[in-house]
Amino acid sequence: MPAIIVDKEKCKMDKLCVMECPMKIISVDDSGIPQTLNTAESMCIECGHCVAVCPHGALSLPMLRAEECQDIHYQWNPGVTVIENYFKSRRSIRRFKKDIVKKEDLMKLLEITAYAPTGHNSRTVEYIVYTQKEEIHALVKHVIDWMHTIIINSPEMAKSMHFDMITKAWEDGIDTVTHSAPVIIVAHGKKSNPNTPTSCTIALTHLELIATALGLGCCWAGYFSWCAMVYHPLKKALQIPDGNTVYGTMLVGYPLVRYYRIPKREPCIEWR
């Protein structure tokens, strides 16, 4: 990348940008003004830490101008009690209203999710959003076909994963793969980047938590994701780009039911 852009009138030479750069590629010149090390500019991961940490708005990157960034206000912090109760009350939703999910709700959901952390700031997470009932039904049919092959070829594993019950329910008109969700969001990314699987998981976890604030409910579609990773007919139907693979799928819709209590959970911890 080109060198950082410093507004010398605003810069207070406090070296916050130097300290905060995770790649350690910012130094100061003889006058104390920040500069990018000539030999390390290619190492920039475009995380924006240097821009974000400057309280004076003195530093920008060619692709990230300080004046274009939203200011952070620390009074936004809702406090630990609100966060604790919000996280604890999260539930997997498997019964959805038939209402069409508003596109603006989905856009807001994904726009916020874009701020989820990614390994090495690689930002390799990509999404496919399905909203058409007929198309979702066709995709689930591939999952059912895959389950039938597993039932035949690996009956013990199929039984342990309840494939017999799922396929029987499908024959009876009940979808226990996507639970007739009005929307499914498939997260995929480059197989060549070792950070992609974790980045997709982190992104979908953020998405699930954000969804509740938008009046939406979510459920992880584990069977669907598993099938999408290994079963060519579903891979082909999803039209995942070459070099990418599916790392997670989320069911999304407006919840049909609400919950009134928080089941108790205990962390498993070993202190050392």
Tab-separated table of C-alpha atoms in Angstrom:
chain	number	residue	atom	x	y	z
A	1	MET	CA	0.000	0.000	0.000
A	2	PRO	CA	1.109	3.665	-0.357
A	3	ALA	CA	2.378	5.505	2.716
A	4	ILE	CA	0.035	6.666	5.466
A	5	ILE	CA	-1.420	10.152	5.120
A	6	VAL	CA	-0.725	12.458	8.056
A	7	ASP	CA	-2.304	15.866	8.623
A	8	LYS	CA	0.650	17.613	10.248
A	9	GLU	CA	-1.597	20.400	11.560
A	10	LYS	CA	-3.646	17.902	13.578
A	11	CYS	CA	-0.885	15.461	14.564
A	12	LYS	CA	0.152	15.771	18.236
A	13	MET	CA	3.073	13.329	17.808
A	14	ASP	CA	1.783	11.124	20.648
A	15	LYS	CA	2.875	7.932	18.831
A	16	LEU	CA	-0.422	6.160	19.512
A	17	CYS	CA	-0.500	4.969	15.909
A	18	VAL	CA	3.041	3.604	16.254
A	19	MET	CA	2.140	1.663	19.395
A	20	GLU	CA	-1.163	0.336	18.055
A	21	CYS	CA	-0.105	-0.901	14.612
A	22	PRO	CA	-0.314	-4.718	14.930
A	23	MET	CA	2.194	-5.190	12.095
A	24	LYS	CA	4.661	-2.661	13.587
A	25	ILE	CA	5.162	-0.893	10.274
A	26	ILE	CA	4.729	2.702	11.510
A	27	SER	CA	7.612	4.738	12.907
A	28	VAL	CA	8.272	8.465	13.244
A	29	ASP	CA	10.580	10.692	11.228
A	30	ASP	CA	13.169	13.035	12.694
A	31	SER	CA	10.481	15.627	13.413
A	32	GLY	CA	8.242	13.113	15.224
A	33	ILE	CA	5.654	12.760	12.439
A	34	PRO	CA	4.427	9.185	11.809
A	35	GLN	CA	5.578	7.457	8.658
A	36	THR	CA	5.351	3.986	7.178
A	37	LEU	CA	8.530	1.931	7.116
A	38	ASN	CA	9.604	1.712	3.488
A	39	THR	CA	10.441	-1.978	3.719
A	40	ALA	CA	7.183	-2.959	5.401
A	41	GLU	CA	4.378	-1.157	3.554
A	42	SER	CA	3.345	-4.391	1.830
A	43	MET	CA	2.665	-5.904	5.265
A	44	CYS	CA	-0.280	-3.587	6.004
A	45	ILE	CA	-3.460	-5.617	6.604
A	46	GLU	CA	-5.727	-2.556	6.315
A	47	CYS	CA	-7.198	-3.103	9.783
A	48	GLY	CA	-7.568	0.648	10.358
A	49	HIS	CA	-6.175	0.589	13.916
A	50	CYS	CA	-3.905	3.546	13.182
A	51	VAL	CA	-6.822	5.604	11.887
A	52	ALA	CA	-9.156	4.553	14.706
A	53	VAL	CA	-6.760	5.180	17.597
A	54	CYS	CA	-5.845	8.773	16.698
A	55	PRO	CA	-8.016	11.074	18.858
A	56	HIS	CA	-7.178	14.028	16.620
A	57	GLY	CA	-8.203	12.515	13.269
A	58	ALA	CA	-4.736	13.249	11.964
A	59	LEU	CA	-4.012	9.955	10.224
A	60	SER	CA	-5.611	8.330	7.191
A	61	LEU	CA	-4.910	5.523	4.766
A	62	PRO	CA	-5.420	5.848	1.011
A	63	MET	CA	-8.461	3.561	1.228
A	64	LEU	CA	-9.637	4.799	4.646
A	65	ARG	CA	-9.973	8.521	5.298
A	66	ALA	CA	-10.367	9.611	8.914
A	67	GLU	CA	-13.168	12.054	8.056
A	68	GLU	CA	-15.178	9.238	6.459
A	69	CYS	CA	-15.123	7.079	9.601
A	70	GLN	CA	-17.888	7.072	12.200
A	71	ASP	CA	-16.863	8.449	15.593
A	72	ILE	CA	-16.946	6.124	18.607
A	73	HIS	CA	-18.874	7.304	21.670
A	74	TYR	CA	-18.093	5.341	24.802
A	75	GLN	CA	-21.493	6.074	26.302
A	76	TRP	CA	-22.750	3.512	23.767
A	77	ASN	CA	-21.504	0.793	26.131
A	78	PRO	CA	-24.738	-0.758	27.469
A	79	GLY	CA	-23.069	-2.182	30.581
A	80	VAL	CA	-22.376	-5.760	31.586
A	81	THR	CA	-25.857	-6.493	32.982
A	82	VAL	CA	-27.594	-5.669	29.706
A	83	ILE	CA	-25.033	-7.648	27.698
A	84	GLU	CA	-25.204	-10.583	30.114
A	85	ASN	CA	-28.985	-10.822	29.941
A	86	TYR	CA	-29.002	-10.345	26.171
A	87	PHE	CA	-26.497	-13.156	25.600
A	88	LYS	CA	-28.121	-15.494	28.115
A	89	SER	CA	-31.570	-15.068	26.592
A	90	ARG	CA	-30.416	-16.077	23.098
A	91	ARG	CA	-32.311	-19.142	21.856
A	92	SER	CA	-32.102	-21.193	18.667
A	93	ILE	CA	-35.331	-20.561	16.753
A	94	ARG	CA	-36.843	-23.466	14.822
A	95	ARG	CA	-40.392	-22.208	14.380
A	96	PHE	CA	-40.815	-19.189	12.155
A	97	LYS	CA	-43.687	-16.998	11.079
A	98	LYS	CA	-44.581	-17.251	7.413
A	99	ASP	CA	-43.998	-13.518	7.003
A	100	ILE	CA	-41.497	-12.470	4.338
A	101	VAL	CA	-38.387	-11.068	5.996
A	102	LYS	CA	-37.902	-7.423	5.040
A	103	LYS	CA	-34.894	-6.896	2.803
A	104	GLU	CA	-33.891	-3.847	4.820
A	105	ASP	CA	-33.704	-6.048	7.941
A	106	LEU	CA	-31.454	-8.514	6.124
A	107	MET	CA	-29.269	-5.712	4.775
A	108	LYS	CA	-28.888	-4.167	8.230
A	109	LEU	CA	-28.081	-7.611	9.639
A	110	LEU	CA	-25.307	-8.228	7.119
A	111	GLU	CA	-23.976	-4.664	7.227
A	112	ILE	CA	-23.386	-4.950	10.976
A	113	THR	CA	-22.024	-8.482	10.643
A	114	ALA	CA	-19.349	-7.125	8.287
A	115	TYR	CA	-17.655	-5.700	11.400
A	116	ALA	CA	-17.087	-9.143	12.930
A	117	PRO	CA	-13.366	-9.847	13.356
A	118	THR	CA	-11.583	-12.006	10.790
A	119	GLY	CA	-8.219	-13.734	11.093
A	120	HIS	CA	-5.392	-11.387	10.012
A	121	ASN	CA	-8.158	-9.001	8.911
A	122	SER	CA	-8.476	-11.215	5.833
A	123	ARG	CA	-12.202	-10.466	5.404
A	124	THR	CA	-12.685	-13.623	3.363
A	125	VAL	CA	-16.290	-14.273	4.442
A	126	GLU	CA	-18.847	-14.225	1.610
A	127	TYR	CA	-22.607	-14.763	1.801
A	128	ILE	CA	-25.378	-16.160	-0.341
A	129	VAL	CA	-28.882	-15.212	0.834
A	130	TYR	CA	-31.801	-17.399	-0.222
A	131	THR	CA	-35.305	-15.980	0.185
A	132	GLN	CA	-37.364	-17.968	-2.326
A	133	LYS	CA	-39.316	-20.871	-0.837
A	134	GLU	CA	-39.088	-23.030	-3.969
A	135	GLU	CA	-35.330	-22.578	-4.229
A	136	ILE	CA	-34.781	-23.409	-0.560
A	137	HIS	CA	-36.968	-26.510	-0.960
A	138	ALA	CA	-34.848	-27.655	-3.918
A	139	LEU	CA	-31.650	-27.201	-1.912
A	140	VAL	CA	-33.023	-29.177	1.028
A	141	LYS	CA	-33.960	-31.981	-1.369
A	142	HIS	CA	-30.240	-32.375	-2.113
A	143	VAL	CA	-29.575	-32.721	1.624
A	144	ILE	CA	-32.231	-35.441	1.865
A	145	ASP	CA	-30.735	-37.272	-1.122
A	146	TRP	CA	-27.321	-37.131	0.541
A	147	MET	CA	-28.752	-38.510	3.766
A	148	HIS	CA	-30.249	-41.440	1.860
A	149	THR	CA	-26.796	-42.309	0.489
A	150	ILE	CA	-25.322	-42.195	4.000
A	151	ILE	CA	-28.134	-44.407	5.328
A	152	ILE	CA	-27.201	-47.013	2.709
A	153	ASN	CA	-23.407	-46.733	2.901
A	154	SER	CA	-22.832	-45.861	6.571
A	155	PRO	CA	-25.962	-46.981	8.453
A	156	GLU	CA	-24.459	-46.713	11.944
A	157	MET	CA	-23.326	-43.137	11.437
A	158	ALA	CA	-26.629	-42.275	9.762
A	159	LYS	CA	-28.547	-43.658	12.731
A	160	SER	CA	-26.396	-41.774	15.237
A	161	MET	CA	-27.168	-38.543	13.363
A	162	HIS	CA	-30.917	-39.332	13.098
A	163	PHE	CA	-30.877	-39.330	9.298
A	164	ASP	CA	-33.643	-41.938	9.271
A	165	MET	CA	-35.943	-39.667	11.276
A	166	ILE	CA	-35.102	-36.603	9.180
A	167	THR	CA	-35.730	-38.327	5.849
A	168	LYS	CA	-38.961	-39.873	7.157
A	169	ALA	CA	-40.160	-36.454	8.328
A	170	TRP	CA	-39.360	-35.041	4.878
A	171	GLU	CA	-41.478	-37.755	3.261
A	172	ASP	CA	-44.288	-36.707	5.595
A	173	GLY	CA	-43.964	-33.089	4.470
A	174	ILE	CA	-41.951	-31.834	7.445
A	175	ASP	CA	-38.617	-30.074	6.881
A	176	THR	CA	-36.318	-30.600	9.873
A	177	VAL	CA	-33.237	-29.512	7.916
A	178	THR	CA	-34.154	-25.838	7.530
A	179	HIS	CA	-37.369	-25.906	9.590
A	180	SER	CA	-39.186	-24.105	6.762
A	181	ALA	CA	-37.230	-20.933	7.511
A	182	PRO	CA	-38.084	-18.112	5.082
A	183	VAL	CA	-34.399	-17.209	4.692
A	184	ILE	CA	-31.162	-19.161	4.724
A	185	ILE	CA	-27.794	-17.436	4.722
A	186	VAL	CA	-24.833	-19.482	3.519
A	187	ALA	CA	-21.355	-18.328	4.578
A	188	HIS	CA	-18.489	-19.421	2.367
A	189	GLY	CA	-14.952	-18.367	1.612
A	190	LYS	CA	-11.573	-19.245	0.187
A	191	LYS	CA	-10.244	-22.677	1.097
A	192	SER	CA	-6.692	-21.433	0.556
A	193	ASN	CA	-6.905	-19.083	3.552
A	194	PRO	CA	-6.539	-21.006	6.846
A	195	ASN	CA	-8.452	-18.261	8.684
A	196	THR	CA	-11.638	-18.642	6.640
A	197	PRO	CA	-13.376	-21.434	8.632
A	198	THR	CA	-12.983	-19.575	11.926
A	199	SER	CA	-13.840	-16.225	10.351
A	200	CYS	CA	-17.106	-17.641	8.959
A	201	THR	CA	-18.011	-19.090	12.364
A	202	ILE	CA	-17.293	-15.790	14.117
A	203	ALA	CA	-19.310	-13.873	11.511
A	204	LEU	CA	-22.362	-16.121	11.806
A	205	THR	CA	-22.165	-15.961	15.602
A	206	HIS	CA	-22.289	-12.171	15.387
A	207	LEU	CA	-25.120	-12.418	12.869
A	208	GLU	CA	-27.183	-14.584	15.206
A	209	LEU	CA	-26.780	-12.164	18.111
A	210	ILE	CA	-27.521	-9.104	15.984
A	211	ALA	CA	-30.636	-10.757	14.560
A	212	THR	CA	-32.422	-10.729	17.919
A	213	ALA	CA	-32.095	-6.940	18.133
A	214	LEU	CA	-33.825	-6.732	14.737
A	215	GLY	CA	-36.719	-8.905	15.880
A	216	LEU	CA	-35.373	-11.904	13.976
A	217	GLY	CA	-34.584	-15.424	15.118
A	218	CYS	CA	-31.851	-17.757	13.902
A	219	CYS	CA	-30.760	-21.362	13.995
A	220	TRP	CA	-27.537	-22.952	12.788
A	221	ALA	CA	-28.249	-25.362	9.918
A	222	GLY	CA	-25.569	-27.925	10.674
A	223	TYR	CA	-26.901	-30.696	8.441
A	224	PHE	CA	-27.126	-28.292	5.505
A	225	SER	CA	-23.559	-27.044	5.988
A	226	TRP	CA	-22.180	-30.561	6.373
A	227	CYS	CA	-23.843	-31.637	3.152
A	228	ALA	CA	-22.670	-28.506	1.321
A	229	MET	CA	-19.078	-29.325	2.224
A	230	VAL	CA	-19.071	-32.909	0.951
A	231	TYR	CA	-21.949	-33.534	-1.485
A	232	HIS	CA	-21.244	-32.414	-5.042
A	233	PRO	CA	-24.891	-32.017	-6.206
A	234	LEU	CA	-25.559	-29.478	-3.434
A	235	LYS	CA	-22.229	-27.747	-4.045
A	236	LYS	CA	-23.193	-27.401	-7.703
A	237	ALA	CA	-26.684	-26.122	-6.884
A	238	LEU	CA	-25.248	-23.479	-4.552
A	239	GLN	CA	-22.873	-22.285	-7.296
A	240	ILE	CA	-20.078	-21.696	-4.832
A	241	PRO	CA	-17.118	-20.110	-6.684
A	242	ASP	CA	-14.139	-22.318	-7.478
A	243	GLY	CA	-11.669	-22.240	-4.617
A	244	ASN	CA	-14.375	-21.533	-2.028
A	245	THR	CA	-16.274	-23.840	0.282
A	246	VAL	CA	-19.232	-23.512	2.662
A	247	TYR	CA	-18.330	-23.080	6.327
A	248	GLY	CA	-21.700	-22.337	7.882
A	249	THR	CA	-25.396	-21.809	7.248
A	250	MET	CA	-27.900	-19.805	9.279
A	251	LEU	CA	-31.678	-20.044	9.217
A	252	VAL	CA	-33.353	-16.651	9.614
A	253	GLY	CA	-36.928	-15.502	10.114
A	254	TYR	CA	-39.360	-13.850	12.484
A	255	PRO	CA	-39.861	-16.101	15.543
A	256	LEU	CA	-43.242	-17.759	15.919
A	257	VAL	CA	-42.803	-18.233	19.675
A	258	ARG	CA	-41.114	-16.341	22.481
A	259	TYR	CA	-39.284	-17.620	25.545
A	260	TYR	CA	-39.752	-16.618	29.164
A	261	ARG	CA	-36.925	-18.265	31.113
A	262	ILE	CA	-33.182	-18.774	30.788
A	263	PRO	CA	-32.061	-22.408	31.234
A	264	LYS	CA	-29.073	-22.600	33.567
A	265	ARG	CA	-25.603	-23.113	32.082
A	266	GLU	CA	-22.274	-23.672	33.811
A	267	PRO	CA	-18.872	-22.973	32.233
A	268	CYS	CA	-16.276	-25.751	32.145
A	269	ILE	CA	-13.093	-24.103	33.417
A	270	GLU	CA	-9.654	-25.290	34.465
A	271	TRP	CA	-7.698	-22.542	36.203
A	272	ARG	CA	-3.920	-22.673	35.862
